[in-house]
Short mmCIF file of C-alpha atoms and ligand atoms in Angstrom, two decimals:
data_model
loop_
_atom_site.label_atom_id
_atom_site.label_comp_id
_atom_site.label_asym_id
_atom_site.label_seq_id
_atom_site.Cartn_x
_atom_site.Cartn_y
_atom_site.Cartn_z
CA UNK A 1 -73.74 -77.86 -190.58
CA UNK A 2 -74.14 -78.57 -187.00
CA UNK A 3 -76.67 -77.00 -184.70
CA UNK A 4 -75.46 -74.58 -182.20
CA UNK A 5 -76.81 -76.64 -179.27
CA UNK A 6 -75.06 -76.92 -176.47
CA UNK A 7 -75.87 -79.14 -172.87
CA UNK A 8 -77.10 -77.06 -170.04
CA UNK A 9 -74.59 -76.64 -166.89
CA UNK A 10 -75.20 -79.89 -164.64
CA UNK A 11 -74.08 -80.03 -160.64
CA UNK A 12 -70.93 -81.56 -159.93
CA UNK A 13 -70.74 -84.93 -159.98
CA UNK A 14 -73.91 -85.77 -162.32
CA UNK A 15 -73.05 -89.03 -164.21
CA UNK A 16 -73.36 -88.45 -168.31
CA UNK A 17 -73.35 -92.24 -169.67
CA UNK A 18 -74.59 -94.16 -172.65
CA UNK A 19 -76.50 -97.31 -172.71
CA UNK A 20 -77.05 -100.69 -174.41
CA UNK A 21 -78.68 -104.12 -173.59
CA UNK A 22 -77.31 -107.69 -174.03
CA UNK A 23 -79.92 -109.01 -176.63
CA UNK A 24 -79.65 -105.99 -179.03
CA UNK A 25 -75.91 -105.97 -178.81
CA UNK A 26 -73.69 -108.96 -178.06
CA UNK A 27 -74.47 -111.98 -180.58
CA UNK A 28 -73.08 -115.27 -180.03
CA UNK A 29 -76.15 -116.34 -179.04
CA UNK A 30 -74.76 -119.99 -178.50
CA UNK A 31 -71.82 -119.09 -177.45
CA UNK A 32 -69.78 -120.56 -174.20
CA UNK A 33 -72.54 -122.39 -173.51
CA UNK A 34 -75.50 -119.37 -173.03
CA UNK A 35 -78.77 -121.03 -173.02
CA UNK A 36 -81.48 -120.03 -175.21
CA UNK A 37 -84.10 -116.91 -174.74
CA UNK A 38 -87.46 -116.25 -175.07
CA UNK A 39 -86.24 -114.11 -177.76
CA UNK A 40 -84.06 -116.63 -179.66
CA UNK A 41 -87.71 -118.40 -179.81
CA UNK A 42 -89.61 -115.17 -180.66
CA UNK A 43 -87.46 -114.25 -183.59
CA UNK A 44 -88.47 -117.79 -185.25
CA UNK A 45 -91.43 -117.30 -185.29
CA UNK A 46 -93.04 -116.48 -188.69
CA UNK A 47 -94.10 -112.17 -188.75
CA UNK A 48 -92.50 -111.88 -185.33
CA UNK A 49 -89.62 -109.13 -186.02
CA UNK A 50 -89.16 -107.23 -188.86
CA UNK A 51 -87.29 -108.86 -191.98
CA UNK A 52 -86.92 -112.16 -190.12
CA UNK A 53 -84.42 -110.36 -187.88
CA UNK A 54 -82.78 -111.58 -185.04
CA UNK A 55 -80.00 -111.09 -182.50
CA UNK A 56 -78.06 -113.66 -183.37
CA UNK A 57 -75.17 -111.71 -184.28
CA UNK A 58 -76.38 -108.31 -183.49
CA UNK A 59 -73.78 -106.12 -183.06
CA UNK A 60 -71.24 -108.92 -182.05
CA UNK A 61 -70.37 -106.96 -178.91
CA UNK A 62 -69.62 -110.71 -177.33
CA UNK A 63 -65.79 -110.37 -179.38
CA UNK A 64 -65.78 -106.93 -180.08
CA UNK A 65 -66.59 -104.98 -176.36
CA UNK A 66 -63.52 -103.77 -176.92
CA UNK A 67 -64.34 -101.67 -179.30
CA UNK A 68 -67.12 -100.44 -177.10
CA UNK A 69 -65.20 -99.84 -174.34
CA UNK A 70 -62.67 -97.47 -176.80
CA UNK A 71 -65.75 -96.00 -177.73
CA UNK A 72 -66.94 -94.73 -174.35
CA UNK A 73 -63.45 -93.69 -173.58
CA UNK A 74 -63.43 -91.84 -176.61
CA UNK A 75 -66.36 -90.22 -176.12
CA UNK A 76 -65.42 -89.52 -172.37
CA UNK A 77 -68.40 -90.15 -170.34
CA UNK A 78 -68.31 -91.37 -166.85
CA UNK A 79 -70.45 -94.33 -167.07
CA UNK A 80 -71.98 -96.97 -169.03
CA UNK A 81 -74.94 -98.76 -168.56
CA UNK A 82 -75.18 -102.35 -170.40
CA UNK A 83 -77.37 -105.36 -169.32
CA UNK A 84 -76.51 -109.00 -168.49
CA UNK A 85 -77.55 -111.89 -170.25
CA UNK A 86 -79.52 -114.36 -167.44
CA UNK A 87 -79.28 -117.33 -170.41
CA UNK A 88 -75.38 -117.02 -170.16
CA UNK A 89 -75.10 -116.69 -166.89
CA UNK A 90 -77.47 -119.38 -165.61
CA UNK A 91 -78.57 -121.28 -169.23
CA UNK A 92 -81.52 -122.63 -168.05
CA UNK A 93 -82.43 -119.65 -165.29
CA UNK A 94 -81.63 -121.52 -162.32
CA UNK A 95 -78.82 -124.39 -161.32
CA UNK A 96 -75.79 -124.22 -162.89
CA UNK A 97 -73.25 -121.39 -162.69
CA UNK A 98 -71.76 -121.20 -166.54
CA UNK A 99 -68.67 -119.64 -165.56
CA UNK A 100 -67.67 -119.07 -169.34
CA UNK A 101 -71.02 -116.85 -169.22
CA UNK A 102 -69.85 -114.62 -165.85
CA UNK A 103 -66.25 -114.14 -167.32
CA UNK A 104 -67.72 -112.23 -170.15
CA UNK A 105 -68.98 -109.35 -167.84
CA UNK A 106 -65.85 -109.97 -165.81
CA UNK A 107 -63.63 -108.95 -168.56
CA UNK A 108 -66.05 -106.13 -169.74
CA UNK A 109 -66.28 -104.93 -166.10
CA UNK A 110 -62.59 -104.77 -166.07
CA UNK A 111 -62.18 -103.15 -169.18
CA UNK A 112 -64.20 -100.09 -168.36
CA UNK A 113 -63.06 -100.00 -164.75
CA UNK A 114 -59.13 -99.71 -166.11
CA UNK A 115 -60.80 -96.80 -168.34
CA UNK A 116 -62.73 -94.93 -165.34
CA UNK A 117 -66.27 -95.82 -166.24
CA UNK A 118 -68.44 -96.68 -164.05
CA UNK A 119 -70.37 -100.06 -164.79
CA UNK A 120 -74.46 -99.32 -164.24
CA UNK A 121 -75.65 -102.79 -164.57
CA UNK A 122 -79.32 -103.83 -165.54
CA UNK A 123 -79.81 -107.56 -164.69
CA UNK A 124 -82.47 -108.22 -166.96
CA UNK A 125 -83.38 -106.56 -169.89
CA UNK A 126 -86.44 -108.63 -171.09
CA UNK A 127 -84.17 -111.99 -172.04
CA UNK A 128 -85.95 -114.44 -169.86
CA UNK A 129 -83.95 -117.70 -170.08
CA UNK A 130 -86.57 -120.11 -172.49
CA UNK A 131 -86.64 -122.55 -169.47
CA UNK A 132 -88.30 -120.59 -167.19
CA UNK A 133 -90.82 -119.55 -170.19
CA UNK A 134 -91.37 -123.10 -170.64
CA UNK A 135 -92.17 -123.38 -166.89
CA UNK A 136 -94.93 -119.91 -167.11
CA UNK A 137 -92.18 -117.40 -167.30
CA UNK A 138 -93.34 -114.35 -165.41
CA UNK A 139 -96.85 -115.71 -165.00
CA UNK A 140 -94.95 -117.95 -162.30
CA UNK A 141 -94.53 -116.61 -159.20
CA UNK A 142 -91.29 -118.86 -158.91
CA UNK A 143 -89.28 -116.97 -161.62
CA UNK A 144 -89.40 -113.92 -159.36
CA UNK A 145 -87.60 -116.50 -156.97
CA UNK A 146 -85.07 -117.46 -159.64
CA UNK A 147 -84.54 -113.76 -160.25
CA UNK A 148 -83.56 -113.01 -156.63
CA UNK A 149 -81.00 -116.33 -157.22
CA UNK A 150 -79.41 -114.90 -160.38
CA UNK A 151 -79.01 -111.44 -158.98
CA UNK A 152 -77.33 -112.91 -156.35
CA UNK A 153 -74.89 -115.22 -158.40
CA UNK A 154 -74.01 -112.23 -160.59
CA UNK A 155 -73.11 -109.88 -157.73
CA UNK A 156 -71.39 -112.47 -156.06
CA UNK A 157 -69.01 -112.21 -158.96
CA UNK A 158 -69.20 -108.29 -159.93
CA UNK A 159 -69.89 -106.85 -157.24
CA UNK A 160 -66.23 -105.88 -155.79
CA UNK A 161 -66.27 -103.82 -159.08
CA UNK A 162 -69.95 -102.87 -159.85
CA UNK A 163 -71.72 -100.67 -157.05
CA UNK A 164 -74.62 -99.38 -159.21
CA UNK A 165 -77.42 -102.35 -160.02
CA UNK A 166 -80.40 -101.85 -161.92
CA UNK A 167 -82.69 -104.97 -161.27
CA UNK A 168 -85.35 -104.48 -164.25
CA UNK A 169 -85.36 -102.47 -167.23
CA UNK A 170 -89.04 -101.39 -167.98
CA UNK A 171 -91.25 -104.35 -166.80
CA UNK A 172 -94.00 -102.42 -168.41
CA UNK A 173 -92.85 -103.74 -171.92
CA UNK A 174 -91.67 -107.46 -169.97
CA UNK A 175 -95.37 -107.85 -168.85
CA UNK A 176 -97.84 -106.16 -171.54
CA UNK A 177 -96.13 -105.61 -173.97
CA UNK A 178 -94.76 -109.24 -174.26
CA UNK A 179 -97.66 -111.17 -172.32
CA UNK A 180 -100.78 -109.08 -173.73
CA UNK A 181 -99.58 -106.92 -176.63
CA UNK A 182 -97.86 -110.03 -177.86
CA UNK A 183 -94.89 -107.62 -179.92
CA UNK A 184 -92.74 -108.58 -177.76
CA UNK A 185 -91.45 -112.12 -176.52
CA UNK A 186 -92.92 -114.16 -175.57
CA UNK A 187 -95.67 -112.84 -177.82
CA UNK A 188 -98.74 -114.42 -175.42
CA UNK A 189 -102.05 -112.13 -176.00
CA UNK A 190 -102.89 -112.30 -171.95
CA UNK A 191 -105.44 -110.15 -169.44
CA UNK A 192 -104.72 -112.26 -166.37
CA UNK A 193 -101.48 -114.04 -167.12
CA UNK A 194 -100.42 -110.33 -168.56
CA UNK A 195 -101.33 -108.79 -164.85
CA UNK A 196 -99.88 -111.54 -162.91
CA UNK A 197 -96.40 -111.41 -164.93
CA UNK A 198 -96.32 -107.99 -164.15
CA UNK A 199 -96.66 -108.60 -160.03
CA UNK A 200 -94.06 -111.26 -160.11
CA UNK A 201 -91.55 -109.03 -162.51
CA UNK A 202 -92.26 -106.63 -159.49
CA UNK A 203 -91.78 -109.11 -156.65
CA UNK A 204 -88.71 -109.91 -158.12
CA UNK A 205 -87.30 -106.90 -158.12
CA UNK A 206 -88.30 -106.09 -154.31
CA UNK A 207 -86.33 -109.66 -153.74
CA UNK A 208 -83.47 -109.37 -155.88
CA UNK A 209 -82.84 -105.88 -154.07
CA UNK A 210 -82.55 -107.89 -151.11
CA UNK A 211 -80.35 -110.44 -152.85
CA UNK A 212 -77.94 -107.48 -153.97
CA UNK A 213 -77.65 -105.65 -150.99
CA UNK A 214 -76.73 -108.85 -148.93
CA UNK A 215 -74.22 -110.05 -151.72
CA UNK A 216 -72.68 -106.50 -152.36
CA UNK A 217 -72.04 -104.51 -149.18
CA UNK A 218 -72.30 -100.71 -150.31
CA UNK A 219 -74.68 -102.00 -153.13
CA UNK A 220 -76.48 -98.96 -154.79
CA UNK A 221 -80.13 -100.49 -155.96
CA UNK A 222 -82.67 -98.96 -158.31
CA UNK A 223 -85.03 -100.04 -160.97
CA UNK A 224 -85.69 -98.95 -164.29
CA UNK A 225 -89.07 -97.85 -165.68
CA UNK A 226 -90.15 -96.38 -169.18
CA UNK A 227 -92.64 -93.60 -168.03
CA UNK A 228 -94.69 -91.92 -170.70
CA UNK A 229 -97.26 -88.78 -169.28
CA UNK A 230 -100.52 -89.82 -170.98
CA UNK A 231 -102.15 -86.53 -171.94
CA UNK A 232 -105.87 -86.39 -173.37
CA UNK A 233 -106.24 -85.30 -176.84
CA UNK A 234 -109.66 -82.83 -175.85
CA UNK A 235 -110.92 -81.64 -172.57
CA UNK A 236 -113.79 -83.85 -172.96
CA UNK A 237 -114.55 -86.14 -169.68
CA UNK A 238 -114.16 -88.94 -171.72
CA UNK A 239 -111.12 -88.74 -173.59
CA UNK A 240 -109.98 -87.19 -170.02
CA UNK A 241 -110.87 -90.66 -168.10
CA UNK A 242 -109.15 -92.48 -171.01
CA UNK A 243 -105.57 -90.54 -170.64
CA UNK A 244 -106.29 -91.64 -166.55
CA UNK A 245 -106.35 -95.31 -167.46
CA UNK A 246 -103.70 -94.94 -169.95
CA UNK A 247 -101.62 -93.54 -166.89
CA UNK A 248 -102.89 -96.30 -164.67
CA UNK A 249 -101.37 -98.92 -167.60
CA UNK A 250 -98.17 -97.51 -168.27
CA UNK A 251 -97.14 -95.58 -165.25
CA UNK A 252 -99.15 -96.08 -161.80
CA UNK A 253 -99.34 -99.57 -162.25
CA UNK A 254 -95.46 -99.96 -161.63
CA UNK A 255 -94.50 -96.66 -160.01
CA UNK A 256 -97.29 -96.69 -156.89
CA UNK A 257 -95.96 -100.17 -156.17
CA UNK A 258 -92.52 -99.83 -156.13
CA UNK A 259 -92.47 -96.04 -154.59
CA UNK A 260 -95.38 -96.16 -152.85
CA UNK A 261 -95.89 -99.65 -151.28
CA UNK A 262 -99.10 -99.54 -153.18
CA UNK A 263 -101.30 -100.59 -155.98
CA UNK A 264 -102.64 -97.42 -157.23
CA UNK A 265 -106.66 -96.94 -156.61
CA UNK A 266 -108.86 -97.94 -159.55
CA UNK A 267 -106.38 -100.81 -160.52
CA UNK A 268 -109.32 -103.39 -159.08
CA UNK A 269 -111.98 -101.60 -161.00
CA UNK A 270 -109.92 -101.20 -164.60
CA UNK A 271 -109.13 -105.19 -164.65
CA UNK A 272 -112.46 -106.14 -163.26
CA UNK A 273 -113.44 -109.22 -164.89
CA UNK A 274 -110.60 -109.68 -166.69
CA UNK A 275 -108.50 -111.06 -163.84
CA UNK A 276 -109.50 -112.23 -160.16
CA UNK A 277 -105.66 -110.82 -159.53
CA UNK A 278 -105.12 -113.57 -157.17
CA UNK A 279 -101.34 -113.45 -157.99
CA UNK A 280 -101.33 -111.05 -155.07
CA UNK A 281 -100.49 -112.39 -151.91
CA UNK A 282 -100.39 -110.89 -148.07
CA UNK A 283 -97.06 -109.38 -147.96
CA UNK A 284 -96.05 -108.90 -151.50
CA UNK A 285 -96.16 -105.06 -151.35
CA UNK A 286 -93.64 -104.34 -148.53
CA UNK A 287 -90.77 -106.46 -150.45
CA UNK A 288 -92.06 -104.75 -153.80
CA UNK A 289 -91.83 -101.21 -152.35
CA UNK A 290 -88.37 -101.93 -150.45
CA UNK A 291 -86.46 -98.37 -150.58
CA UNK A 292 -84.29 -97.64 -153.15
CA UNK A 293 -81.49 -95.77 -153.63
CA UNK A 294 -82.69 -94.84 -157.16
CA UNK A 295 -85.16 -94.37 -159.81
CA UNK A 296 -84.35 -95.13 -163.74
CA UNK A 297 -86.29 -93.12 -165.99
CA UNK A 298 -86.54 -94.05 -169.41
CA UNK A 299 -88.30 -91.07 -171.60
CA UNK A 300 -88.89 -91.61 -174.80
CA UNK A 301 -92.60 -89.61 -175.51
CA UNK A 302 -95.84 -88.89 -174.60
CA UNK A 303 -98.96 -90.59 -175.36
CA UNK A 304 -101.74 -88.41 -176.53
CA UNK A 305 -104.69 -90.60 -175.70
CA UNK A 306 -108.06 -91.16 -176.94
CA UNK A 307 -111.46 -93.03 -175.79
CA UNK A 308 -111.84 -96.06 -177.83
CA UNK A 309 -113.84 -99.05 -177.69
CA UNK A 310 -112.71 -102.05 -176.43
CA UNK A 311 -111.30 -104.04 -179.30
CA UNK A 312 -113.14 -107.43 -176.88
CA UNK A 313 -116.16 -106.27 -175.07
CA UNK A 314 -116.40 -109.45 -173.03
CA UNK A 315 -113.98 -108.77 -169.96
CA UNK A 316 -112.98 -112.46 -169.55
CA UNK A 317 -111.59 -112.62 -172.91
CA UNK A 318 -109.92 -109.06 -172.55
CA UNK A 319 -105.48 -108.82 -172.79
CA UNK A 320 -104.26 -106.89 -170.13
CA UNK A 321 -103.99 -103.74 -172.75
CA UNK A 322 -107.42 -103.32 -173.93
CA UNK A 323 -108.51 -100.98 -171.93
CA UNK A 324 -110.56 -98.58 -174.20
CA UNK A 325 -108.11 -96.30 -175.19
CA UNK A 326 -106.14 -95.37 -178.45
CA UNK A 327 -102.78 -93.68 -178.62
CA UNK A 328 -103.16 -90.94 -181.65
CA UNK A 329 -101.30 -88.58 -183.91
CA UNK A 330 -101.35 -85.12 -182.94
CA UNK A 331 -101.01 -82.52 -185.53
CA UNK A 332 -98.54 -79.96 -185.04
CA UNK A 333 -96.43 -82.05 -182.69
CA UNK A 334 -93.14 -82.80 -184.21
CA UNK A 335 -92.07 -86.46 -184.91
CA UNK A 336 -89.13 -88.65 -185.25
CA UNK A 337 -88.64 -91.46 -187.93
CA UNK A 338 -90.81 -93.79 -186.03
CA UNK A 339 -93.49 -91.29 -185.25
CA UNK A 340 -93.03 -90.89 -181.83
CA UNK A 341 -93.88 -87.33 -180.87
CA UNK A 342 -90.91 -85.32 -179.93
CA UNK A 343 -91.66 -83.02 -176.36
CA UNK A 344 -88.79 -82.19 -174.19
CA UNK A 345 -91.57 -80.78 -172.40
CA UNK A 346 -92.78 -84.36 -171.30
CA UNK A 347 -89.66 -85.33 -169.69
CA UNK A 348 -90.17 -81.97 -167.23
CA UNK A 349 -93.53 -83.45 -166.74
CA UNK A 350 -92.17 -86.73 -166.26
CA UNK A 351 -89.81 -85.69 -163.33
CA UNK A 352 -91.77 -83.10 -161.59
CA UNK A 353 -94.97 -84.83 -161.38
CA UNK A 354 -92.77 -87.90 -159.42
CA UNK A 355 -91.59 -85.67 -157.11
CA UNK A 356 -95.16 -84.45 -156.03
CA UNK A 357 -96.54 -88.18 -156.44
CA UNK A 358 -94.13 -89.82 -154.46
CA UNK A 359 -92.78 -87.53 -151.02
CA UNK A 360 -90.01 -89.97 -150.97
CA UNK A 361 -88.68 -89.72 -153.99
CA UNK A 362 -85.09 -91.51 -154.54
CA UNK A 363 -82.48 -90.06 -156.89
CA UNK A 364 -83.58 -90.07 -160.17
CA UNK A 365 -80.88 -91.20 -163.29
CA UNK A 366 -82.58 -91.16 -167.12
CA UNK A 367 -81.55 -94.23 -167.78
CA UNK A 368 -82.83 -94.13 -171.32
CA UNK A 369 -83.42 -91.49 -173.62
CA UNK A 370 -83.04 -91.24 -177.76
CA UNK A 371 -84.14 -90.68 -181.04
CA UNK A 372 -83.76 -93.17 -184.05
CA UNK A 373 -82.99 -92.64 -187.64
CA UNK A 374 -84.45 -95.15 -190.56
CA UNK A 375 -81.53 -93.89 -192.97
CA UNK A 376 -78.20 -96.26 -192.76
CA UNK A 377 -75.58 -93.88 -193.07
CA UNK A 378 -72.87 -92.23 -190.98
CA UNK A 379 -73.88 -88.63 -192.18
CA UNK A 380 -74.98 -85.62 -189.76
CA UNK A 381 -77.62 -86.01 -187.27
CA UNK A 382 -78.51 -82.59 -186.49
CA UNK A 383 -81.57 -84.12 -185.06
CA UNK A 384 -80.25 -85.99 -182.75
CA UNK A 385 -77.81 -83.60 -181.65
CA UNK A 386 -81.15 -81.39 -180.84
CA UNK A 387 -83.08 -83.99 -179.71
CA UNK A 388 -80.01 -84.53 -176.71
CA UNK A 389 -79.63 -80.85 -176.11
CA UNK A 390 -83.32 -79.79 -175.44
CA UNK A 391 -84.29 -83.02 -173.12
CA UNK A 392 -81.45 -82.56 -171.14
CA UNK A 393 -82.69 -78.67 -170.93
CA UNK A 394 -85.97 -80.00 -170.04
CA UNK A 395 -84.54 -82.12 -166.90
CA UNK A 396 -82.41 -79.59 -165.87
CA UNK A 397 -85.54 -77.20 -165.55
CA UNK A 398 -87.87 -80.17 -164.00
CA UNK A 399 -84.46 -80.33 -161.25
CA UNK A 400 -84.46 -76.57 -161.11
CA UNK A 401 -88.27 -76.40 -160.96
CA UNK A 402 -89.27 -79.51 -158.24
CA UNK A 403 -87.58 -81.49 -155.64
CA UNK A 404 -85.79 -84.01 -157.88
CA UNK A 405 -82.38 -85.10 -157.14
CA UNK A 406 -81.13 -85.37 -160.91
CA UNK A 407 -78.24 -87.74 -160.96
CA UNK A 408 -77.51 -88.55 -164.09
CA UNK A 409 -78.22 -88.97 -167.96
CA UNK A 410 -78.07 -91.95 -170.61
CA UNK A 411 -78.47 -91.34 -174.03
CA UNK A 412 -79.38 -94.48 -175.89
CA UNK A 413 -77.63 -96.01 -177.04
CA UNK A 414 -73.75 -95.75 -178.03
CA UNK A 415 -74.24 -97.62 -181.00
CA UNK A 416 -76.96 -98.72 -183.68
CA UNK A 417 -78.43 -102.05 -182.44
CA UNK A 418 -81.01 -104.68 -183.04
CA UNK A 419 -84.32 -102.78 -182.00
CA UNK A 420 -86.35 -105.79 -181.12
CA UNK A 421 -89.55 -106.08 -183.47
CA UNK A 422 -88.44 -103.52 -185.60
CA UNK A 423 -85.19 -105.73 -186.30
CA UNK A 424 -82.07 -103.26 -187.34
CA UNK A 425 -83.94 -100.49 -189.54
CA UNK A 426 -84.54 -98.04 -186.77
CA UNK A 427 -80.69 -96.99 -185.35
CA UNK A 428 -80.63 -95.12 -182.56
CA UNK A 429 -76.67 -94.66 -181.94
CA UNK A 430 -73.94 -92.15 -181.33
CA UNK A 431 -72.18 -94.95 -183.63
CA UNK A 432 -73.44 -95.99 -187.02
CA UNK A 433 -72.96 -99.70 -187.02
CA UNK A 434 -72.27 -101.46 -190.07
CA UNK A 435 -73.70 -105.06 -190.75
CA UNK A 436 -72.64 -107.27 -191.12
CA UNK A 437 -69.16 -106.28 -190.93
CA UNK A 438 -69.96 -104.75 -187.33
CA UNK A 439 -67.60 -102.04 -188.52
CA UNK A 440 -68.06 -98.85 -186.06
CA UNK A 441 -68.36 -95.55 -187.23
CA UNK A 442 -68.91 -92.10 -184.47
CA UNK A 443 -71.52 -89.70 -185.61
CA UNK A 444 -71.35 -86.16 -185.92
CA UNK A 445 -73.83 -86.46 -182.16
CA UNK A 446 -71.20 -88.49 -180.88
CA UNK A 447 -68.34 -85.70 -181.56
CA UNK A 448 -70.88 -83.35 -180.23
CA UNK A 449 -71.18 -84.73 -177.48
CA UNK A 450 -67.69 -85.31 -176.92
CA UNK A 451 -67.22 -81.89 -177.26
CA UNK A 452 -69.33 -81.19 -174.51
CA UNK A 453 -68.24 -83.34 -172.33
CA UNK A 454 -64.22 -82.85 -172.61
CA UNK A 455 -64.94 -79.10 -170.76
CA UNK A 456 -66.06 -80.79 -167.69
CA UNK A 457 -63.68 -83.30 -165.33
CA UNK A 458 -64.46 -86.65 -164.54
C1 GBH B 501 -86.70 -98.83 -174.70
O1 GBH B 501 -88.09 -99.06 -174.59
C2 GBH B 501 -85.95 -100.13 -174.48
O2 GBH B 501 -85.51 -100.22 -173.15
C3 GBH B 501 -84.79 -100.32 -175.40
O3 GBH B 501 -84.36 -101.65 -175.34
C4 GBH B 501 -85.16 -99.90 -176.79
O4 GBH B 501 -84.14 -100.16 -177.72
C5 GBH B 501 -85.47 -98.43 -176.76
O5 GBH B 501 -86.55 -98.20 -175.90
C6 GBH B 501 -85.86 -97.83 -178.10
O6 GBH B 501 -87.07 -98.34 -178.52
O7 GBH B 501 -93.12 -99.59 -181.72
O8 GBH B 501 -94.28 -97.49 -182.02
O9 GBH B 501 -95.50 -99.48 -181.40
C7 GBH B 501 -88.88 -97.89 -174.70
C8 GBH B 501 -90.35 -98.17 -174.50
C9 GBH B 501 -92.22 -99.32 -175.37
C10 GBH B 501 -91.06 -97.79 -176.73
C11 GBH B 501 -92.84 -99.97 -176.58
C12 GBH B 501 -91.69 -98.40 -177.96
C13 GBH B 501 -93.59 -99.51 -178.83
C14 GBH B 501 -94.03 -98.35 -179.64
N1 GBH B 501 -90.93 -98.75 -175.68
N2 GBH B 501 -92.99 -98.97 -177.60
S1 GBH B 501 -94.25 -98.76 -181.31
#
């Protein structure tokens, strides 16, 4: 049966949308002549991604967008949010245009313009071209350069169509979780190299918003960051100072920069040792924190956080993570099939706390915001249906509550896609996705929603 839920009133005009990225949907991964990724490369490597998994074919969204774009209509949202693949635009990250590459989005753009939805367009979502890797990848203050270049090629082309660009999506996961964590691509265990890909994600973002805005007239700019409130798991001054650094990590360390102009205080102290951070240079700040006409939120949970000792007690030797703090299990906090705790209530926290942080806050979109199933079936997803109606009750009460200017909502993601380490077990859709037929089926959440949204106009 499905739950009663139902979406909270939003102001005229606020944007409901779904969202996907290139790597985890389109395939054809040598197609037209795109260039190779750092996650083409991560996938081969022995114990990288679950099952041996890759995005090779993925959802095979290259051929069948289509199908997406019928999707979206069906559903009737205004916008969709979908990334661009750098490798098949520029194959090996800078020099030559592949045209082949750009007439992909072309076509995609003009399939969901003739259908009313507005394109939100993230121009990198963690597929770093393997060239640039092979050159230091985001260690290199040059790729930030590059970045600014391909922005600039790809709005050249879309941008009589596409007004809304996000330049990164969560450079939090780019930098530590794929130069010190090592899940991600390209899988380097890092403290300074971690720290300094970080900057340079960030300095190319300030300079690709440049890029955009002079290639795109009326260009709307933003940036997307996962933000997780880091809460301590007892009142004691410990586990207190570790939920601070955990904040620093995952949150300050990216939002002071870009919204405040700013590294935030204690950085210098938490990396002491394990990086001279001379990555910084004079100047860097004021193109990092260039104003923006948004903020993309991705909420997926809260850390509950924990002092721990460092896993390397000798700071030179330290990844940019270790930073003496564990993310635990709390009991009597509701999870979902990947253990991620489930709190609405975070996402208020999320949104209000910016808004007293930063005085100049932008417009804030979710860009991101989900629950995944491990079960591969098309059946009812109560949960999910919940899981939409009470964090979009949450925002609407953190909008209510605080001086955010709510703009809009992404559920992720319209359909079940490749989930990077976890390969395709954990499916997150609207859509149930067969493989490897790449057959398409709507969820119950998906007619929910549709539901929902056929009351309101576009
Ligand atoms: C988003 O990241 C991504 O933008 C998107 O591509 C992805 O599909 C979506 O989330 C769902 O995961 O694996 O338990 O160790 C969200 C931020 C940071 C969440 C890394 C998962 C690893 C937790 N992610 N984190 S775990």
């Amino acid at each position: 049966m499905t739950t009663p839920q139902e979406l909270p009133q939003m102001p005229a005009g606020f944007v409901w949308g779904t969202a996907t990225a290139a790597y985890q949907i389109e395939g054809a991964a040598a197609e037209d002549g795109r260039g190779p990724s750092i996650w083409d490369t991560f996938c081969r490597r022995p114990g990288a991604v679950a099952g041996g998994a890759s995005g090779a074919v993925a959802c095979d969204s290259y051929h069948r967008w289509r199908d997406d774009v019928q999707l979206l209509d069906d559903l009737g949202v205004d916008a969709y949010r979908f990334s661009i693949a750098w490798p098949r635009v520029l194959p090996t990250g800078a020099g030559a245009v592949n045209r082949a590459g750009l007439d992909y989005y072309d076509r995609l753009v003009d399939g969901l313009c003739e259908r009313g939805i507005r394109p939100f367009v993230t121009l990198y979502h963690w597929d770093l071209p393997q060239a640039l890797e092979d050159a230091g990848g985001w260690r290199a203050r040059d790729t930030a350069d590059h970045f600014a270049d391909y922005a600039a090629v790809v709005a050249g082309r879309l941008g009589d169509r596409v007004q809304d660009w996000i330049t990164l999506n969560e450079p939090y996961c780019s930098s530590i979780v794929g130069y010190a964590e090592g899940r991600h691509a390209p899988g380097a265990i890092e403290g300074h190299g971690a720290l300094a890909a970080a900057h340079h994600l960030l300095l190319g973002h300030g300079r690709a918003v440049t890029a955009l805005r002079a290639a795109c007239p009326g260009a709307r700019v933003g940036i997307t960051l996962n933000l997780s409130p880091a809460v301590p798991v007892s009142d004691a001054p410990v586990d207190r100072a570790a939920a601070d650094r955990m904040d620093l990590l995952l949150n300050r360390q990216f939002t002071d920069p870009v919204l405040g102009g700013a590294y935030p205080e204690g950085f210098e102290r938490l990396y002491a040792g394990v990086s001279d951070l001379s990555f910084r240079q004079a100047g860097d700040l004021q193109v990092i924190g260039a104003p923006l006409d948004f903020l993309g939120v991705n909420y997926y949970y809260r850390i509950h956080a924990a002092d721990a000792p460092y896993d390397q007690p000798d700071a030179a030797l330290r990844s940019a993570c270790d930073i003496g703090v564990r993310s635990v299990p709390r009991a009597g906090v509701p999870v979902t099939a990947l253990g991620w705790p489930i709190e609405p209530h975070g996402l208020y926290d999320t949104l209000t706390g910016l808004a007293s942080r930063y005085p100049d806050l932008p417009p804030v979109y979710v860009t991101e915001n989900g629950i995944a199933q491990l079960t591969d079936d098309q059946g009812p997803d109560p949960d999910r249906i919940r899981f939409i109606a009470e964090h979009l009750a949450a925002a609407a009460r953190a909008a209510a509550d605080a001086p955010v200017d709510l703009r809009g909502y992404f559920y992720w993601s319209l359909i079940d896609n490749f989930e990077w380490a976890r390969g395709y077990a954990p499916r997150f859709g609207l859509v149930h996705v067969d493989y490897p037929t790449g057959d398409r089926t709507p969820r119950e959440s998906f007619h929910w929603l549709r539901k929902q949204l056929v009351s309101r106009s576009r």
